[in-house]
Coordinates of C-alpha atoms and ligand atoms in Angstrom, one line a residue:
M9 CA 109.6 96.7 90.7
C10 CA 111.1 96.1 87.5
G11 CA 109.1 96.6 84.0
I12 CA 108.8 94.0 82.1
V13 CA 107.4 94.5 78.0
G14 CA 107.6 92.1 75.3
Y15 CA 106.3 92.4 71.6
I16 CA 105.4 89.7 68.9
G17 CA 103.6 91.1 65.7
K18 CA 103.9 92.9 62.6
Q19 CA 105.1 96.7 63.4
K20 CA 108.6 97.1 64.5
A21 CA 109.2 95.9 68.1
S22 CA 111.7 98.7 69.3
A23 CA 109.4 101.6 69.4
I24 CA 106.4 99.7 70.8
I25 CA 108.5 98.3 73.6
L26 CA 110.1 101.5 74.4
E27 CA 106.9 103.6 74.6
G28 CA 105.6 100.5 76.7
L29 CA 109.0 101.0 78.8
K30 CA 108.4 104.6 79.4
R31 CA 105.0 103.7 80.8
L32 CA 106.3 101.1 83.1
E33 CA 109.1 103.2 84.4
Y34 CA 107.4 103.6 87.4
R35 CA 108.3 100.3 88.5
G36 CA 112.1 100.7 88.6
Y37 CA 114.1 103.5 86.8
D38 CA 117.6 102.3 88.0
S39 CA 118.6 101.1 83.8
A40 CA 116.4 100.5 80.8
G41 CA 116.7 97.9 77.9
V42 CA 115.7 96.3 74.7
A43 CA 116.7 93.2 72.7
V44 CA 115.1 92.6 69.8
L45 CA 115.9 89.4 67.3
R46 CA 117.0 90.1 63.7
D47 CA 118.3 87.6 61.3
G48 CA 119.4 84.8 63.6
H49 CA 120.9 87.5 66.4
F50 CA 119.9 90.0 69.0
D51 CA 119.7 93.5 68.3
L52 CA 120.7 94.7 71.7
A53 CA 120.8 98.1 73.5
K54 CA 120.7 98.8 77.0
K55 CA 122.1 101.9 79.8
A56 CA 121.9 102.7 83.0
G57 CA 119.6 105.5 83.8
R58 CA 116.7 106.5 82.3
V59 CA 114.2 104.9 79.7
E60 CA 114.4 108.6 77.9
G61 CA 118.1 108.3 77.7
L62 CA 118.1 105.0 76.4
I63 CA 115.9 106.4 73.4
K64 CA 118.4 108.9 72.8
G65 CA 121.6 107.5 72.5
T66 CA 120.2 104.4 70.4
P67 CA 119.9 104.8 66.6
A68 CA 116.4 103.3 65.7
Q69 CA 118.1 101.1 63.1
K70 CA 120.3 99.6 65.6
I71 CA 117.0 97.7 67.0
A72 CA 115.3 96.9 64.1
G73 CA 113.0 93.7 63.8
T74 CA 109.4 92.5 65.5
T75 CA 110.0 90.1 68.4
G76 CA 111.6 91.8 71.3
I77 CA 111.6 92.4 74.9
G78 CA 112.2 95.5 76.9
H79 CA 113.1 96.1 80.8
T80 CA 113.2 99.2 83.3
R81 CA 114.9 97.7 86.6
W82 CA 115.0 98.2 90.1
A83 CA 118.5 96.9 91.3
T84 CA 118.5 93.7 93.5
H85 CA 121.6 92.2 92.8
G86 CA 124.4 94.2 91.3
G87 CA 124.8 98.0 91.1
V88 CA 123.2 100.4 88.8
T89 CA 125.7 99.6 85.6
D90 CA 125.4 99.3 82.0
A91 CA 126.6 95.6 82.4
N92 CA 123.9 94.9 85.1
A93 CA 120.9 96.3 83.0
H94 CA 118.6 93.7 81.4
P95 CA 118.3 92.1 79.0
H96 CA 121.2 89.8 79.7
I97 CA 122.5 87.3 77.0
S98 CA 123.5 84.3 77.5
S99 CA 127.4 83.5 76.8
D100 CA 126.9 81.3 73.8
G101 CA 124.9 84.3 72.2
R102 CA 121.7 81.9 71.7
I103 CA 119.2 83.3 74.6
A104 CA 118.3 86.6 75.7
L105 CA 116.3 87.1 79.0
I106 CA 114.7 89.9 81.2
H107 CA 113.7 89.3 84.7
N108 CA 111.6 90.6 87.6
G109 CA 112.3 89.2 91.0
V110 CA 115.0 87.5 92.8
I111 CA 116.7 83.9 92.3
E112 CA 117.6 82.8 95.6
N113 CA 119.8 80.1 94.7
Y114 CA 121.8 82.1 91.8
A115 CA 125.5 81.6 94.0
S116 CA 125.2 78.1 93.6
I117 CA 123.8 78.0 89.9
K118 CA 126.4 80.1 89.3
K119 CA 129.1 78.0 90.7
F120 CA 127.8 75.3 88.5
L121 CA 127.8 77.2 85.5
L122 CA 131.2 78.5 85.7
T123 CA 132.6 74.4 85.9
K124 CA 130.3 74.3 82.5
G125 CA 132.5 77.0 80.7
F126 CA 129.5 79.6 81.1
T127 CA 131.1 83.4 81.5
F128 CA 129.4 86.3 83.2
L129 CA 129.6 89.9 82.4
S130 CA 127.6 91.4 85.2
E131 CA 126.4 90.9 89.2
T132 CA 123.0 89.9 88.5
D133 CA 121.0 86.9 89.3
T134 CA 119.4 87.1 86.3
E135 CA 122.5 86.5 84.2
V136 CA 122.6 83.5 86.0
L137 CA 119.1 82.1 84.8
C138 CA 119.9 83.3 81.6
N139 CA 122.8 80.9 81.2
L140 CA 121.2 77.9 82.9
L141 CA 118.4 78.4 80.6
A142 CA 121.4 78.1 77.5
Y143 CA 122.5 75.3 79.2
H144 CA 119.3 73.5 79.6
Y145 CA 118.9 74.3 76.3
Q146 CA 122.2 73.4 74.8
K147 CA 121.0 70.1 76.2
E148 CA 118.0 69.1 75.2
P149 CA 117.4 67.0 72.2
A150 CA 117.3 68.2 68.7
A151 CA 113.5 68.5 68.8
P152 CA 111.6 70.6 66.9
E153 CA 112.7 74.2 68.1
A154 CA 110.1 75.5 69.7
S155 CA 109.7 72.6 72.0
R156 CA 113.1 72.7 72.4
F157 CA 113.1 76.3 73.7
L158 CA 110.2 75.7 75.7
E159 CA 111.1 72.7 77.3
S160 CA 114.5 74.3 78.5
V161 CA 112.3 77.1 80.0
R162 CA 110.5 74.5 82.3
K163 CA 113.4 72.9 83.1
T164 CA 115.0 75.9 84.1
L165 CA 112.8 77.4 86.1
R166 CA 112.2 73.7 87.9
H167 CA 116.1 74.6 89.1
V168 CA 115.6 78.1 90.3
E169 CA 114.4 79.1 94.1
G170 CA 112.9 82.3 94.3
T171 CA 110.4 84.6 92.6
Y172 CA 110.5 85.5 88.8
G173 CA 108.2 87.4 86.0
I174 CA 110.6 86.1 82.9
A175 CA 110.3 86.8 79.1
V176 CA 113.2 85.1 77.0
L177 CA 114.0 84.7 73.4
C178 CA 116.2 82.2 71.5
T179 CA 117.9 83.1 68.2
D180 CA 116.8 79.8 67.2
C181 CA 113.3 80.8 67.3
P182 CA 112.9 84.1 65.3
A183 CA 109.3 84.9 65.9
E184 CA 108.6 83.2 69.5
I185 CA 108.8 84.4 73.1
V186 CA 108.7 82.2 76.2
A187 CA 107.7 84.4 79.1
A188 CA 106.6 82.9 83.0
R189 CA 105.9 83.8 86.1
K190 CA 106.2 83.0 90.0
G191 CA 105.7 85.5 92.6
S192 CA 106.0 88.5 90.2
P193 CA 102.9 90.1 87.8
L194 CA 102.9 89.0 84.3
I195 CA 100.3 89.9 82.0
L196 CA 99.8 88.7 78.2
G197 CA 98.2 91.5 75.9
V198 CA 96.1 90.1 73.2
G199 CA 96.0 92.6 70.2
D200 CA 95.3 92.6 66.6
G201 CA 97.3 90.3 64.9
E202 CA 100.0 91.1 67.5
Y203 CA 100.8 90.1 71.4
M204 CA 102.6 91.8 73.9
L205 CA 103.7 91.1 77.3
A206 CA 103.5 93.7 80.6
S207 CA 104.2 93.6 84.2
D208 CA 101.1 95.7 84.2
V209 CA 98.5 97.0 82.1
S210 CA 99.8 100.6 81.4
A211 CA 102.4 99.0 79.1
I212 CA 100.0 98.0 76.6
I213 CA 96.9 99.8 77.1
S214 CA 97.4 102.1 74.3
R215 CA 97.2 99.0 71.7
T216 CA 94.8 96.3 73.2
Q217 CA 92.5 96.2 76.2
N218 CA 92.4 92.5 76.2
V219 CA 94.5 90.8 78.4
V220 CA 95.4 87.5 79.9
Y221 CA 96.8 87.4 83.9
L222 CA 99.0 84.6 84.0
K223 CA 99.3 83.0 87.2
D224 CA 102.1 82.1 89.2
G225 CA 103.8 78.7 87.9
E226 CA 102.3 79.1 84.3
I227 CA 104.4 79.8 81.3
V228 CA 102.9 81.4 78.0
H229 CA 104.3 80.3 74.6
I230 CA 103.7 83.3 72.0
T231 CA 104.2 83.4 68.3
A232 CA 103.5 85.5 66.0
T233 CA 99.8 83.9 65.4
N234 CA 99.0 82.4 68.6
F235 CA 99.4 81.6 72.2
S236 CA 99.4 78.6 74.5
I237 CA 99.7 78.5 78.5
T238 CA 101.1 75.9 80.3
T239 CA 102.1 74.7 83.7
L240 CA 106.0 73.9 85.0
D241 CA 104.4 70.0 84.7
A242 CA 103.7 70.9 81.3
E243 CA 99.4 70.6 81.8
D244 CA 97.8 72.7 79.4
V245 CA 95.8 75.9 80.8
S246 CA 92.9 77.2 79.3
P247 CA 93.3 81.1 79.0
V248 CA 90.8 83.6 80.1
V249 CA 90.7 87.1 78.3
D250 CA 89.9 89.8 80.5
T251 CA 89.1 92.8 79.2
I252 CA 90.5 96.1 81.0
T253 CA 88.1 98.8 81.4
W254 CA 91.0 101.7 82.7
K255 CA 91.4 104.3 79.2
V256 CA 94.9 105.0 78.0
E257 CA 94.1 108.7 79.1
D258 CA 94.4 107.6 82.8
A259 CA 98.0 106.7 82.1
D260 CA 98.7 110.0 81.0
L261 CA 99.8 113.4 82.4
N262 CA 97.1 115.3 80.8
G263 CA 98.8 118.8 81.0
Y264 CA 100.0 118.2 84.8
A265 CA 103.7 118.7 85.6
H266 CA 103.7 114.8 87.2
F267 CA 101.7 112.0 87.9
M268 CA 101.7 112.8 91.6
E269 CA 100.0 116.4 91.3
K270 CA 97.4 114.7 88.8
E271 CA 96.5 112.2 91.1
I272 CA 96.2 114.4 93.9
F273 CA 93.9 116.7 91.6
E274 CA 91.7 113.4 90.4
Q275 CA 90.7 112.2 93.9
P276 CA 87.4 114.2 94.1
A277 CA 86.6 111.9 91.0
A278 CA 88.6 109.0 92.0
L279 CA 86.4 109.0 95.1
E280 CA 83.2 109.2 93.9
N281 CA 84.3 106.0 91.7
T282 CA 85.3 104.0 94.8
M283 CA 81.8 104.8 96.3
R284 CA 79.7 104.3 92.8
G285 CA 76.5 101.7 93.5
R286 CA 77.9 101.1 97.3
F287 CA 75.0 102.4 99.3
A288 CA 72.0 100.3 100.0
E289 CA 68.6 101.8 98.8
D290 CA 67.2 102.9 102.2
G291 CA 70.2 105.2 102.5
S292 CA 71.5 104.2 105.9
T293 CA 74.6 101.5 105.0
A294 CA 77.0 100.5 102.3
Q295 CA 76.9 97.6 100.4
F296 CA 79.6 95.7 98.5
G297 CA 79.2 92.9 95.7
G298 CA 82.8 91.0 96.4
L299 CA 82.8 90.2 99.8
N300 CA 81.8 87.1 99.6
I301 CA 80.5 86.3 102.7
S302 CA 77.4 86.7 103.9
A303 CA 76.0 89.2 106.9
V304 CA 75.3 86.4 108.6
D305 CA 78.9 85.3 108.8
L306 CA 80.0 88.6 109.0
R307 CA 77.9 89.1 112.2
Q308 CA 79.6 86.2 113.5
V309 CA 83.3 87.3 112.8
D310 CA 84.6 88.6 116.6
R311 CA 88.0 90.7 115.4
F312 CA 89.6 92.0 112.1
H313 CA 92.7 91.4 111.0
F314 CA 94.4 94.2 108.5
L315 CA 97.8 93.4 106.9
A316 CA 99.3 96.1 104.6
C317 CA 102.6 98.2 104.2
G318 CA 103.5 101.4 104.0
S319 CA 100.9 103.9 103.2
A320 CA 98.6 101.1 102.8
W321 CA 99.5 100.2 106.6
H322 CA 98.8 103.9 107.5
A323 CA 95.1 103.4 105.8
C324 CA 94.3 100.2 108.0
L325 CA 95.3 102.2 110.9
V326 CA 92.4 104.6 110.2
A327 CA 90.3 101.8 109.0
E328 CA 91.1 100.4 113.0
H329 CA 90.0 103.2 114.5
L330 CA 86.7 103.9 112.5
I331 CA 85.6 100.3 112.3
E332 CA 86.3 100.0 116.6
R333 CA 84.1 103.0 116.8
F334 CA 81.4 102.7 114.8
A335 CA 80.8 99.1 114.6
R336 CA 82.5 98.3 118.1
V337 CA 84.5 95.0 116.8
P338 CA 88.1 95.0 117.8
V339 CA 90.9 95.6 114.9
E340 CA 94.3 94.0 114.7
V341 CA 96.6 95.9 112.3
D342 CA 99.8 94.3 111.3
Y343 CA 102.7 95.4 108.8
A344 CA 102.3 92.3 106.3
S345 CA 106.4 91.8 106.3
E346 CA 106.0 91.4 110.1
F347 CA 103.1 89.5 110.2
R348 CA 104.0 86.6 107.7
Y349 CA 107.0 85.7 110.5
R350 CA 105.4 86.6 113.7
N351 CA 103.6 83.6 114.3
M352 CA 101.0 85.5 116.6
P353 CA 98.3 83.3 118.3
L354 CA 95.0 84.3 116.5
G355 CA 91.3 83.9 117.3
S356 CA 89.2 81.6 115.4
S357 CA 86.6 84.2 114.7
T358 CA 88.9 86.3 112.9
L359 CA 88.6 87.6 109.2
F360 CA 91.6 89.1 107.5
F361 CA 91.9 92.0 105.0
T362 CA 94.7 92.7 102.7
V363 CA 95.0 96.2 101.7
S364 CA 97.3 97.0 98.3
Q365 CA 97.1 99.3 95.7
S366 CA 99.1 97.2 93.1
G367 CA 97.8 94.4 94.8
E368 CA 101.2 92.6 93.8
T369 CA 103.6 93.6 96.8
I370 CA 105.1 90.6 97.5
D371 CA 105.1 91.3 101.7
T372 CA 101.3 91.5 102.1
L373 CA 100.6 88.5 99.2
A374 CA 102.9 86.4 101.3
A375 CA 101.1 87.5 104.9
L376 CA 97.9 86.7 102.5
R377 CA 98.7 83.1 101.8
E378 CA 100.1 82.7 105.5
A379 CA 96.8 83.6 106.6
K380 CA 95.0 81.3 104.4
R381 CA 97.4 78.7 105.0
K382 CA 96.1 78.9 108.4
G383 CA 92.6 78.5 107.5
Y384 CA 91.5 81.9 107.7
K385 CA 89.3 83.7 105.1
V386 CA 90.7 86.7 103.7
L387 CA 89.3 89.5 101.6
A388 CA 91.2 92.2 99.9
I389 CA 90.7 95.7 99.3
A390 CA 93.3 96.4 96.2
N391 CA 93.0 99.0 92.9
V392 CA 94.5 96.7 90.1
V393 CA 91.8 94.7 88.8
G394 CA 93.2 91.2 88.4
S395 CA 96.1 91.4 90.5
T396 CA 98.0 88.5 92.3
I397 CA 96.3 89.7 95.8
A398 CA 92.6 90.4 94.6
R399 CA 92.6 87.2 92.9
E400 CA 94.1 85.0 95.7
A401 CA 91.9 86.7 98.3
D402 CA 88.7 85.2 98.6
G403 CA 86.5 88.0 98.0
G404 CA 87.2 91.9 98.6
V405 CA 86.6 95.5 97.1
Y406 CA 88.1 97.4 94.0
Q407 CA 89.1 100.8 94.6
H408 CA 88.5 101.6 91.3
V409 CA 90.6 104.8 91.1
G410 CA 92.3 103.8 87.7
P411 CA 96.1 103.8 87.2
E412 CA 98.3 105.0 90.3
I413 CA 101.5 106.0 88.6
G414 CA 103.0 108.4 90.5
V415 CA 105.2 106.3 93.2
A416 CA 104.2 108.1 96.0
S417 CA 100.2 107.1 96.8
T418 CA 97.9 109.8 96.7
K419 CA 94.4 108.9 95.2
A420 CA 94.7 105.3 96.1
F421 CA 95.4 106.5 99.7
T422 CA 92.6 108.1 99.9
S423 CA 90.1 105.7 98.9
Q424 CA 91.3 103.2 100.7
L425 CA 90.8 105.4 103.8
L426 CA 87.2 105.6 102.2
V427 CA 86.7 101.8 101.5
G428 CA 87.6 101.7 105.4
A429 CA 85.4 104.2 106.5
M430 CA 82.4 102.4 104.4
L431 CA 83.2 99.1 106.2
A432 CA 83.2 100.2 109.4
L433 CA 79.2 101.9 108.7
Y434 CA 78.5 98.5 106.8
L435 CA 79.6 96.6 110.2
G436 CA 78.5 99.3 112.5
R437 CA 75.0 99.3 110.8
M438 CA 74.8 95.2 111.6
R439 CA 75.4 95.9 114.8
D440 CA 74.9 99.0 117.4
M441 CA 74.7 101.8 114.7
S442 CA 71.0 103.5 114.3
F443 CA 69.1 104.2 111.1
S444 CA 69.5 107.6 111.4
D445 CA 73.2 107.8 112.2
G446 CA 73.4 105.5 109.1
V447 CA 72.0 107.8 107.4
E448 CA 74.0 110.7 108.3
Y449 CA 77.2 109.1 107.9
V450 CA 75.9 107.9 104.4
K451 CA 75.3 111.7 103.4
A452 CA 78.7 112.4 104.7
L453 CA 80.7 110.0 102.4
K454 CA 78.5 111.4 99.5
G455 CA 79.7 114.6 100.6
V456 CA 83.6 114.1 100.6
P457 CA 84.3 114.5 97.0
D458 CA 83.0 117.9 97.3
L459 CA 85.1 118.1 100.7
V460 CA 88.3 117.6 99.2
R461 CA 87.3 119.5 95.6
R462 CA 87.1 122.7 98.4
T463 CA 90.7 121.5 100.5
L464 CA 92.3 121.2 97.2
E465 CA 91.5 125.0 96.3
T466 CA 94.2 125.8 99.2
A467 CA 96.3 124.8 96.9
P468 CA 98.1 128.3 95.8
K469 CA 98.6 129.1 99.7
I470 CA 100.0 125.5 100.3
K471 CA 102.5 125.9 97.4
E472 CA 103.5 129.4 98.8
I473 CA 103.9 127.9 102.3
A474 CA 106.2 125.5 100.7
R475 CA 108.3 127.5 99.1
R476 CA 108.9 129.2 102.5
Y477 CA 109.4 125.7 104.6
A478 CA 111.3 124.1 101.7
H479 CA 114.8 124.9 103.1
Y480 CA 114.1 122.9 106.4
H481 CA 115.9 119.5 107.3
D482 CA 113.1 117.6 109.7
F483 CA 109.7 117.9 110.6
L484 CA 107.5 116.6 112.5
F485 CA 103.7 115.8 111.7
L486 CA 101.5 115.5 114.7
G487 CA 97.5 114.2 115.0
R488 CA 95.3 112.2 117.4
L489 CA 93.3 109.2 116.9
S490 CA 92.3 108.6 113.4
L491 CA 94.7 111.6 112.6
F492 CA 97.3 110.2 113.8
P493 CA 97.7 107.7 110.9
V494 CA 97.3 110.7 108.7
A495 CA 100.5 112.3 110.6
L496 CA 102.7 109.1 109.6
E497 CA 101.3 109.7 106.3
G498 CA 101.9 113.3 106.0
A499 CA 105.5 112.4 106.8
L500 CA 106.1 109.2 104.8
K501 CA 105.0 111.6 101.7
L502 CA 107.5 114.5 102.9
K503 CA 110.4 112.2 102.9
E504 CA 109.9 109.6 100.5
I505 CA 109.6 112.2 97.3
S506 CA 111.4 115.5 99.1
Y507 CA 113.8 113.4 101.3
I508 CA 113.7 115.6 104.0
H509 CA 113.5 114.0 107.7
A510 CA 110.2 113.8 108.7
E511 CA 108.4 111.7 111.6
G512 CA 104.7 111.2 112.5
Y513 CA 103.6 110.6 116.1
P514 CA 100.5 111.1 117.8
A515 CA 100.6 114.5 119.3
A516 CA 100.5 113.9 123.0
E517 CA 103.2 111.4 122.6
M518 CA 105.4 114.2 121.6
K519 CA 106.4 115.0 124.9
H520 CA 108.1 111.6 125.3
G521 CA 111.0 112.3 123.0
P522 CA 110.9 113.5 120.3
I523 CA 110.2 117.0 121.4
A524 CA 114.2 116.6 121.8
L525 CA 114.4 117.6 118.4
I526 CA 112.1 121.0 118.4
S527 CA 113.9 124.2 117.7
E528 CA 113.4 126.9 115.4
S529 CA 115.0 124.5 112.7
C530 CA 112.5 122.0 113.3
P531 CA 108.8 122.7 111.7
S532 CA 105.7 121.0 113.1
V533 CA 102.8 120.1 111.1
F534 CA 99.7 119.7 113.4
F535 CA 96.3 118.2 112.5
V536 CA 93.3 120.2 114.3
P537 CA 89.9 119.1 114.6
S538 CA 87.7 120.8 116.4
G539 CA 85.6 118.9 119.2
E540 CA 87.2 117.0 122.1
M541 CA 90.4 116.9 120.7
F542 CA 91.1 120.5 119.8
N543 CA 91.9 121.9 123.6
K544 CA 94.6 118.9 124.0
V545 CA 95.8 119.5 120.5
V546 CA 96.4 122.9 121.3
S547 CA 98.0 122.4 124.4
S548 CA 100.7 120.1 122.5
M549 CA 101.0 123.3 120.3
Q550 CA 101.9 125.1 123.2
E551 CA 104.6 123.3 124.5
I552 CA 106.3 123.2 120.6
K553 CA 105.6 127.1 120.7
A554 CA 107.1 127.5 124.1
R555 CA 110.4 125.7 122.7
K556 CA 110.2 128.0 119.2
G557 CA 109.4 125.3 117.2
R558 CA 107.5 126.7 113.9
I559 CA 103.8 125.1 113.2
I560 CA 101.9 124.5 110.8
A561 CA 98.5 124.2 111.3
V562 CA 96.1 121.9 109.3
A563 CA 92.8 123.0 111.4
T564 CA 88.7 122.4 110.6
E565 CA 87.1 125.8 109.9
N566 CA 85.6 126.4 112.9
C567 CA 89.0 126.2 115.2
D568 CA 89.3 129.1 117.1
L569 CA 92.8 128.9 117.2
P570 CA 94.8 131.1 119.9
A571 CA 96.4 134.1 117.7
G572 CA 99.8 133.8 117.1
L573 CA 100.0 130.2 117.9
A574 CA 100.7 128.8 114.5
D575 CA 102.9 130.0 112.1
E576 CA 101.0 128.8 109.2
V577 CA 97.4 127.7 109.4
I578 CA 95.8 125.8 106.2
R579 CA 92.2 125.6 106.8
I580 CA 89.9 122.2 105.8
P581 CA 86.3 122.0 106.0
E582 CA 84.6 121.0 108.8
C583 CA 83.1 117.3 108.6
H584 CA 81.9 114.2 109.6
E585 CA 85.0 112.0 111.8
A586 CA 84.5 108.9 109.2
V587 CA 86.1 111.3 106.5
L588 CA 87.7 113.1 108.4
P589 CA 91.4 112.1 107.9
I590 CA 90.5 112.0 103.9
V591 CA 90.2 115.7 103.9
A592 CA 93.5 116.4 106.3
T593 CA 95.4 114.1 104.1
V594 CA 95.0 116.3 101.1
P595 CA 96.9 119.6 102.4
V596 CA 99.7 117.5 103.1
Q597 CA 99.6 115.7 99.9
L598 CA 100.4 119.1 98.3
L599 CA 102.6 120.6 100.8
S600 CA 104.8 117.6 100.2
Y601 CA 104.3 117.6 96.7
Y602 CA 105.5 121.4 96.7
I603 CA 108.1 121.3 98.4
A604 CA 109.4 118.8 96.2
E605 CA 108.7 120.5 93.3
E606 CA 110.6 123.5 95.3
L607 CA 113.8 121.6 95.8
K608 CA 113.5 120.1 91.9
R609 CA 112.9 116.3 93.1
D610 CA 112.3 113.8 90.3
V611 CA 108.5 113.8 92.1
D612 CA 107.3 110.7 90.2
K613 CA 110.3 108.6 90.5
P614 CA 112.4 109.4 93.7
R615 CA 115.7 107.9 94.2
N616 CA 115.5 104.5 95.4
L617 CA 112.0 104.0 95.4
A618 CA 109.8 101.8 92.8
K619 CA 106.0 101.7 92.8
S620 CA 105.0 98.0 93.6
V621 CA 107.6 96.4 95.9
T622 CA 107.4 92.6 94.6
V623 CA 110.4 91.7 96.2
E624 CA 110.8 90.9 100.0
Ligands
F6R709 C1 103.9 105.3 99.9 C2 103.8 103.9 99.2 C3 104.5 102.9 99.6 C4 103.0 101.7 99.2 C5 103.6 100.4 99.6 C6 102.3 99.5 99.5 O1 103.3 106.5 98.9 O2 102.9 104.4 97.8 O3 104.5 103.0 101.2 O4 101.5 102.0 99.8 O5 104.7 100.1 99.0 O6 102.2 99.6 98.1 P1 100.9 98.6 97.7 O7 99.2 99.4 98.3 O8 100.7 98.6 96.6 O9 101.1 97.5 98.3

């Protein structure tokens, strides 16, 4: 949510910053802006709308200089206007600031600053922060400029409540950037004679693979030749420089029309990467290097508690089903945003899992901290290496699917399903699952990339279906057991990228209310597996058909569907129930994608959304 980029080096800062902003645009696309230091003043360009619009509307010579900051905004305080776009400049013209997060006490600070003669051009909390910094800078004794700049950032941050990732320029310090974080991600890229700041690695990966992940409460002071990290209390921090394993191509479209399409089709390889090196030698169970909990301790756990938001929450519901089914241990799944305020009674032998692609979702992070505060061990399933959730968890599993840039989660979601299935196997084999059942389960997991590959071959057919169904305004998604969360995910995918109203339900639950929606103009997408649930699901389909509802069936190959019951049938391979949710997800990802494309929606940047929700 909001993307931050900073550059200091020998190159022209604006070109590098704008390129970084384009890569970060999925974090917010309400407005974009850049400020560059030149001859003791700021060259500033900012505009409501996309980065592309900013680039087109800004002659390069208007933003020259080698030290600068840039921002893509997801609006919190104040509407989507040029004035509310970042960077903000203090009313004395000395400070430029970009900000990701929310300053909760901005109103009282603003009141104070108005009494001191500061003026405001925007409705944002960020401009308040910027002027507060200018106020402290003015008040600092005439110490050497650099320490005066740094010290006034420290003083300012001690007065603010809320969350922030900020980067700041000062006209008195022509080759310096000060940046800090609390609750919003920020990394420092250490390049060859240059430094970059960014909200995530995709903005800097083309220039350097060496990064320092800043922690909450840390401030980095960057000059053209060096950097130092301190805390808000001015204590020195020894930086750890990590190497990113993602490649530049991972963050490019590589010929696809959208990142969502690319990421859907990347799933076989992504799932392969999630599994790599994670099976025991005897071929009967999974293994995880980073759980940081012994088998003996894990055996003592009598309840797992999963916390997540959005699609990741759906993945937890599938994990719940599989862990309870194969490991026979009760599982609780909570929306992270609810858990942190719920104060529910918790058992003493509970182990928590937080699940988050970005590893930065603030609700999930807050829930993790709440569980830890209560004395529980919390593990994480995350994709972004070095993310806050990954670092604050006691251990966990990285998904290794590369950057997910499309706002709608696809490959990260199926990879979370896979990790859940692997955990169910691992925990099951510690308990009642036999060796031979374990071997069969492992075989099924290893086959999943191929099953997904085969399912992707249905894309042309699904595209055709999408063309015929794109004009409907309401959809129901219906599935049972582990396919109920897939129904929720299908409905979420459709609504978030096509803006069509869609709801997911357990198939049998439909007759307790949602069936009232059914008519010729509200199609239902049914997940139909062969096996014990087949007849039950078919009965639900009959009930819809009797009311003239159109039906799209996502059915496994062996399902002998009554003739004429479904209007459209998308076949998926028969498979082990541990991998069925993964395979069944693919057609509804494609259906949503092609419907959104048919409707000419902005697939990778749907309205009002942003990837990585770092505000509460
Ligand atoms: C939906 C989607 C969101 C995320 C949710 C959690 O397509 O992407 O619902 O799943 O915002 O994000 P992470 O997994 O980054 O915590």
